[in-house]
GROMACS .gro file of C-alpha atoms in nm:
model
  298
    1MET     CA    1   0.795   1.960   0.283
    2PHE     CA    2   0.990   2.079   0.589
    3VAL     CA    3   0.770   1.879   0.802
    4PHE     CA    4   0.830   1.551   0.596
    5LEU     CA    5   1.222   1.625   0.607
    6LEU     CA    6   1.205   1.668   1.006
    7LEU     CA    7   0.996   1.341   1.008
    8ALA     CA    8   1.243   1.158   0.797
    9LYS     CA    9   1.536   1.253   0.983
   10ALA     CA   10   1.370   1.171   1.300
   11PHE     CA   11   1.278   0.815   1.191
   12ALA     CA   12   1.644   0.766   1.065
   13LEU     CA   13   1.764   0.825   1.433
   14VAL     CA   14   1.503   0.624   1.595
   15HIS     CA   15   1.548   0.324   1.366
   16GLY     CA   16   1.939   0.346   1.334
   17GLN     CA   17   1.930   0.270   0.985
   18GLY     CA   18   2.163   0.523   0.858
   19THR     CA   19   1.921   0.632   0.581
   20ARG     CA   20   1.899   0.979   0.513
   21VAL     CA   21   1.754   1.213   0.240
   22GLY     CA   22   1.981   1.308  -0.065
   23PHE     CA   23   2.216   1.019  -0.022
   24TYR     CA   24   2.301   0.986  -0.380
   25SER     CA   25   2.333   1.377  -0.426
   26ALA     CA   26   2.698   1.326  -0.502
   27SER     CA   27   2.763   0.974  -0.624
   28CYS     CA   28   2.450   0.952  -0.870
   29PRO     CA   29   2.269   1.294  -0.879
   30GLN     CA   30   2.037   1.165  -1.157
   31ALA     CA   31   1.903   0.872  -0.994
   32GLU     CA   32   1.584   1.044  -0.816
   33PHE     CA   33   1.503   1.203  -1.141
   34ILE     CA   34   1.536   0.889  -1.348
   35VAL     CA   35   1.322   0.721  -1.134
   36GLN     CA   36   1.070   0.999  -1.146
   37LEU     CA   37   1.065   1.011  -1.528
   38THR     CA   38   1.055   0.638  -1.556
   39VAL     CA   39   0.741   0.610  -1.341
   40ALA     CA   40   0.563   0.884  -1.506
   41ALA     CA   41   0.627   0.709  -1.855
   42HIS     CA   42   0.490   0.393  -1.742
   43PHE     CA   43   0.207   0.544  -1.544
   44GLN     CA   44   0.098   0.721  -1.882
   45SER     CA   45   0.068   0.359  -2.046
   46ASP     CA   46  -0.091   0.208  -1.767
   47PRO     CA   47  -0.181   0.389  -1.470
   48ALA     CA   48  -0.266   0.078  -1.253
   49ILE     CA   49   0.125   0.053  -1.200
   50ALA     CA   50   0.059   0.323  -0.940
   51ARG     CA   51  -0.127   0.092  -0.697
   52GLY     CA   52   0.103  -0.189  -0.803
   53LEU     CA   53   0.415   0.009  -0.694
   54LEU     CA   54   0.267   0.117  -0.353
   55ARG     CA   55   0.150  -0.221  -0.277
   56MET     CA   56   0.487  -0.379  -0.383
   57HIS     CA   57   0.664  -0.150  -0.159
   58PHE     CA   58   0.447  -0.220   0.127
   59HIS     CA   59   0.463  -0.604   0.064
   60ASP     CA   60   0.858  -0.553   0.043
   61CYS     CA   61   0.901  -0.364   0.381
   62PHE     CA   62   0.665  -0.593   0.572
   63VAL     CA   63   0.852  -0.913   0.517
   64ARG     CA   64   1.218  -0.853   0.563
   65GLY     CA   65   1.243  -0.461   0.575
   66CYS     CA   66   1.270  -0.254   0.271
   67ASP     CA   67   1.538  -0.440   0.113
   68ALA     CA   68   1.415  -0.525  -0.231
   69SER     CA   69   1.358  -0.907  -0.152
   70ILE     CA   70   1.025  -0.885  -0.337
   71LEU     CA   71   1.219  -0.823  -0.673
   72ILE     CA   72   1.458  -1.152  -0.659
   73ASN     CA   73   1.355  -1.389  -0.922
   74GLY     CA   74   1.363  -1.755  -0.863
   75THR     CA   75   1.131  -2.040  -0.734
   76SER     CA   76   0.964  -2.026  -0.410
   77THR     CA   77   1.078  -1.657  -0.375
   78GLU     CA   78   0.839  -1.357  -0.234
   79LYS     CA   79   0.755  -1.260  -0.591
   80THR     CA   80   0.631  -1.609  -0.698
   81THR     CA   81   0.347  -1.596  -0.421
   82THR     CA   82  -0.018  -1.509  -0.487
   83PRO     CA   83   0.012  -1.173  -0.326
   84ASN     CA   84   0.284  -1.057  -0.549
   85SER     CA   85   0.311  -1.239  -0.864
   86LEU     CA   86   0.048  -1.034  -1.033
   87LEU     CA   87   0.146  -0.698  -0.917
   88LYS     CA   88   0.209  -0.442  -1.168
   89GLY     CA   89   0.525  -0.237  -1.177
   90TYR     CA   90   0.790  -0.463  -1.196
   91ASP     CA   91   0.897  -0.376  -1.540
   92ALA     CA   92   0.899   0.004  -1.423
   93ILE     CA   93   1.169  -0.093  -1.157
   94ASP     CA   94   1.358  -0.276  -1.407
   95ASP     CA   95   1.348  -0.011  -1.634
   96ALA     CA   96   1.468   0.244  -1.393
   97LYS     CA   97   1.753   0.018  -1.254
   98SER     CA   98   1.877  -0.017  -1.619
   99GLN     CA   99   1.884   0.353  -1.716
  100ILE     CA  100   2.044   0.432  -1.352
  101GLU     CA  101   2.328   0.150  -1.403
  102ASP     CA  102   2.397   0.299  -1.757
  103VAL     CA  103   2.507   0.635  -1.574
  104CYS     CA  104   2.593   0.523  -1.219
  105PRO     CA  105   2.680   0.151  -1.236
  106GLY     CA  106   2.684  -0.027  -0.906
  107VAL     CA  107   2.564   0.263  -0.691
  108VAL     CA  108   2.198   0.269  -0.636
  109SER     CA  109   2.037   0.000  -0.448
  110CYS     CA  110   1.706  -0.172  -0.595
  111ALA     CA  111   1.537  -0.115  -0.234
  112ASP     CA  112   1.596   0.266  -0.277
  113ILE     CA  113   1.468   0.274  -0.637
  114LEU     CA  114   1.152   0.092  -0.532
  115ALA     CA  115   1.094   0.335  -0.229
  116LEU     CA  116   1.124   0.639  -0.468
  117ALA     CA  117   0.901   0.482  -0.742
  118ALA     CA  118   0.630   0.424  -0.473
  119ARG     CA  119   0.629   0.774  -0.370
  120ASP     CA  120   0.626   0.919  -0.742
  121ALA     CA  121   0.353   0.666  -0.822
  122VAL     CA  122   0.137   0.815  -0.516
  123VAL     CA  123   0.219   1.169  -0.640
  124LEU     CA  124   0.092   1.089  -1.002
  125THR     CA  125  -0.255   0.996  -0.853
  126ASN     CA  126  -0.271   1.312  -0.673
  127GLY     CA  127  -0.144   1.199  -0.328
  128PRO     CA  128   0.118   1.343  -0.084
  129ARG     CA  129   0.472   1.398  -0.165
  130TRP     CA  130   0.712   1.282   0.111
  131LEU     CA  131   1.105   1.287   0.127
  132VAL     CA  132   1.235   0.943   0.052
  133LEU     CA  133   1.526   0.857   0.283
  134THR     CA  134   1.772   0.653   0.070
  135GLU     CA  135   2.094   0.428   0.154
  136ARG     CA  136   1.910   0.109   0.198
  137ARG     CA  137   2.102  -0.210   0.085
  138ASP     CA  138   1.963  -0.479  -0.126
  139GLY     CA  139   1.868  -0.818   0.051
  140ARG     CA  140   1.996  -1.154  -0.099
  141VAL     CA  141   1.721  -1.372   0.072
  142SER     CA  142   1.395  -1.401  -0.041
  143LEU     CA  143   1.155  -1.695   0.073
  144ALA     CA  144   0.764  -1.718  -0.049
  145SER     CA  145   0.704  -1.853   0.292
  146ASP     CA  146   0.775  -1.498   0.451
  147THR     CA  147   0.469  -1.358   0.284
  148ASN     CA  148   0.268  -1.559   0.546
  149ASN     CA  149   0.351  -1.228   0.778
  150LEU     CA  150   0.164  -1.008   0.539
  151PRO     CA  151  -0.200  -0.921   0.647
  152GLY     CA  152  -0.461  -1.099   0.454
  153PHE     CA  153  -0.808  -1.004   0.351
  154THR     CA  154  -1.003  -1.209   0.618
  155GLU     CA  155  -0.777  -1.097   0.915
  156SER     CA  156  -0.913  -1.016   1.217
  157ILE     CA  157  -0.848  -0.693   1.401
  158ALA     CA  158  -0.659  -0.872   1.675
  159SER     CA  159  -0.416  -1.016   1.402
  160GLN     CA  160  -0.393  -0.711   1.221
  161LYS     CA  161  -0.290  -0.515   1.528
  162LYS     CA  162  -0.021  -0.804   1.613
  163LYS     CA  163   0.132  -0.793   1.286
  164PHE     CA  164   0.153  -0.427   1.266
  165ALA     CA  165   0.275  -0.392   1.641
  166ASP     CA  166   0.563  -0.658   1.565
  167LYS     CA  167   0.672  -0.413   1.300
  168GLY     CA  168   0.668  -0.108   1.551
  169PHE     CA  169   0.353   0.031   1.418
  170ASN     CA  170   0.071   0.177   1.623
  171ASP     CA  171  -0.326   0.173   1.563
  172GLN     CA  172  -0.305   0.487   1.390
  173ASP     CA  173  -0.042   0.381   1.128
  174LEU     CA  174  -0.245   0.063   1.076
  175VAL     CA  175  -0.551   0.240   0.991
  176THR     CA  176  -0.340   0.496   0.784
  177LEU     CA  177  -0.161   0.248   0.576
  178VAL     CA  178  -0.449   0.042   0.502
  179GLY     CA  179  -0.603   0.380   0.368
  180GLY     CA  180  -0.364   0.324   0.076
  181HIS     CA  181  -0.633   0.105  -0.059
  182THR     CA  182  -0.776   0.433  -0.192
  183ILE     CA  183  -0.606   0.337  -0.506
  184GLY     CA  184  -0.615  -0.035  -0.461
  185THR     CA  185  -0.815  -0.307  -0.624
  186ALA     CA  186  -0.897  -0.660  -0.536
  187ALA     CA  187  -1.005  -0.992  -0.723
  188CYS     CA  188  -1.350  -1.085  -0.711
  189GLN     CA  189  -1.239  -1.412  -0.556
  190SER     CA  190  -1.114  -1.227  -0.237
  191PHE     CA  191  -1.460  -1.079  -0.141
  192ARG     CA  192  -1.702  -1.269  -0.325
  193TYR     CA  193  -1.781  -1.492  -0.042
  194ARG     CA  194  -1.918  -1.179   0.138
  195LEU     CA  195  -2.204  -1.131  -0.151
  196TYR     CA  196  -2.335  -1.490  -0.155
  197ASN     CA  197  -2.445  -1.741   0.084
  198CYS     CA  198  -2.316  -1.585   0.390
  199SER     CA  199  -2.374  -1.726   0.714
  200ASN     CA  200  -2.562  -1.424   0.839
  201THR     CA  201  -2.703  -1.279   0.512
  202SER     CA  202  -2.933  -0.973   0.450
  203ALA     CA  203  -3.226  -1.003   0.234
  204ASN     CA  204  -3.042  -1.001  -0.086
  205GLY     CA  205  -2.799  -1.288   0.001
  206GLY     CA  206  -2.506  -1.066   0.080
  207ASP     CA  207  -2.311  -0.930   0.382
  208PRO     CA  208  -2.553  -0.751   0.613
  209CYS     CA  209  -2.252  -0.514   0.713
  210MET     CA  210  -2.247  -0.413   0.350
  211ASP     CA  211  -2.489  -0.139   0.198
  212ALA     CA  212  -2.746  -0.342   0.028
  213ALA     CA  213  -2.748  -0.145  -0.289
  214PHE     CA  214  -2.379  -0.172  -0.299
  215VAL     CA  215  -2.398  -0.571  -0.265
  216SER     CA  216  -2.619  -0.588  -0.574
  217GLN     CA  217  -2.392  -0.366  -0.763
  218LEU     CA  218  -2.103  -0.601  -0.683
  219GLN     CA  219  -2.290  -0.891  -0.736
  220LYS     CA  220  -2.324  -0.771  -1.132
  221MET     CA  221  -1.972  -0.717  -1.120
  222CYS     CA  222  -1.875  -1.049  -0.964
  223PRO     CA  223  -2.124  -1.313  -1.057
  224ALA     CA  224  -2.126  -1.623  -0.874
  225ASN     CA  225  -1.926  -1.912  -1.023
  226ARG     CA  226  -1.768  -1.692  -1.296
  227ASP     CA  227  -1.404  -1.553  -1.326
  228GLY     CA  228  -1.267  -1.476  -0.997
  229SER     CA  229  -0.964  -1.266  -1.108
  230LYS     CA  230  -1.158  -0.969  -1.218
  231ARG     CA  231  -1.044  -0.670  -1.029
  232ILE     CA  232  -1.262  -0.432  -0.840
  233ALA     CA  233  -1.175  -0.095  -0.704
  234LEU     CA  234  -1.162  -0.078  -0.303
  235ASP     CA  235  -1.244   0.295  -0.319
  236THR     CA  236  -1.551   0.314  -0.521
  237GLY     CA  237  -1.567   0.611  -0.740
  238SER     CA  238  -1.215   0.718  -0.657
  239SER     CA  239  -0.988   0.431  -0.749
  240ASP     CA  240  -0.753   0.648  -0.948
  241ARG     CA  241  -0.730   0.940  -0.717
  242PHE     CA  242  -0.549   0.935  -0.375
  243GLY     CA  243  -0.739   1.057  -0.087
  244GLY     CA  244  -0.973   1.005   0.221
  245SER     CA  245  -1.271   0.866   0.033
  246PHE     CA  246  -1.170   0.533   0.124
  247PHE     CA  247  -1.277   0.616   0.478
  248THR     CA  248  -1.614   0.755   0.341
  249ASN     CA  249  -1.687   0.444   0.170
  250LEU     CA  250  -1.617   0.234   0.496
  251ARG     CA  251  -1.843   0.439   0.691
  252ASN     CA  252  -2.125   0.408   0.427
  253GLY     CA  253  -2.118   0.008   0.434
  254ARG     CA  254  -1.892  -0.002   0.104
  255GLY     CA  255  -1.580  -0.159   0.237
  256ILE     CA  256  -1.498  -0.419   0.001
  257LEU     CA  257  -1.249  -0.648   0.204
  258GLU     CA  258  -1.340  -0.804   0.511
  259SER     CA  259  -1.018  -0.678   0.691
  260ASP     CA  260  -1.098  -0.330   0.576
  261TRP     CA  261  -1.463  -0.350   0.702
  262LYS     CA  262  -1.339  -0.480   1.042
  263LEU     CA  263  -1.146  -0.143   1.099
  264ARG     CA  264  -1.490  -0.019   1.209
  265THR     CA  265  -1.547  -0.300   1.439
  266ASP     CA  266  -1.279  -0.219   1.679
  267ALA     CA  267  -1.308   0.098   1.920
  268SER     CA  268  -0.933   0.185   1.871
  269THR     CA  269  -0.925   0.152   1.495
  270ARG     CA  270  -1.272   0.288   1.443
  271ALA     CA  271  -1.159   0.596   1.635
  272TYR     CA  272  -0.891   0.669   1.359
  273VAL     CA  273  -1.149   0.625   1.073
  274GLN     CA  274  -1.379   0.872   1.227
  275ARG     CA  275  -1.106   1.123   1.268
  276PHE     CA  276  -1.001   1.072   0.903
  277LEU     CA  277  -1.363   1.152   0.839
  278GLY     CA  278  -1.333   1.487   1.037
  279LEU     CA  279  -1.523   1.334   1.348
  280ARG     CA  280  -1.391   1.347   1.715
  281GLY     CA  281  -1.099   1.558   1.611
  282GLU     CA  282  -0.970   1.582   1.238
  283LEU     CA  283  -0.690   1.417   1.096
  284ASN     CA  284  -0.555   1.506   0.752
  285PHE     CA  285  -0.517   1.187   0.574
  286ASN     CA  286  -0.270   1.289   0.312
  287MET     CA  287  -0.038   1.421   0.570
  288GLU     CA  288  -0.044   1.117   0.806
  289PHE     CA  289  -0.007   0.869   0.520
  290GLY     CA  290   0.312   1.057   0.438
  291ARG     CA  291   0.437   1.027   0.798
  292SER     CA  292   0.343   0.665   0.837
  293ILE     CA  293   0.504   0.556   0.506
  294VAL     CA  294   0.816   0.715   0.595
  295LYS     CA  295   0.814   0.539   0.917
  296MET     CA  296   0.729   0.207   0.732
  297SER     CA  297   1.006   0.254   0.454
  298ASN     CA  298   1.269   0.316   0.717
   0.00000   0.00000   0.00000
């Protein structure tokens, strides 16, 4: 806990945002507790909101900074786009905001509520707890076109690196934050092309860079020419539990998204995958994830 407090303070100073831990301790001391209880209640009804809230926080921060612009309703807003329209968790944020407004009207920003909710959601999946810096301000601009800045599921490593570097992240941050896919899912339509009729296919018709038995398993879950909206866990066998098993699956040819698999094809990103696996100097994924997401959320 002490480590994350120091990190949080350091990132606040580096980025000059003015955010700090415990900003609402006097103006709305119940705020963080209300968010925690609300997220827990929604999680109990639907555990899938954990991955939704984490992804929502990432998508919000990666576009215009952590300003809650992803929550803005209207035509041609970030919320209306394919990456965001089906995210689970919007109702949990609305619920927490409504309860907080009842006790502290006009005090707590939606951006801070989302940052807190993402942390609390990860904790509920046995992930790390980090100290959330608060005092963000809500944005008033939300453009669907801005979501083009989000990394895509076919993104090359060079493009992923550039997009992350443009936001001030290094290669370790990239690999670490992508590791959040440990509780993620993807629609069949986002990776089914890797299972059938690939340009360089294996004997069973799938991507030769994927484990053959795994390809056969995925083909059963995502049949060709069937509903592409069915969602599949990105961390096979551990989709509801946060941890480093995502990197074990990558090593074993069980990386579902092309962009995830490519982390093993580049020397610099592969080095961090190996370190999260305990090779070439061990890195603790949960601790590093806490550091990188504090950096991102500030």
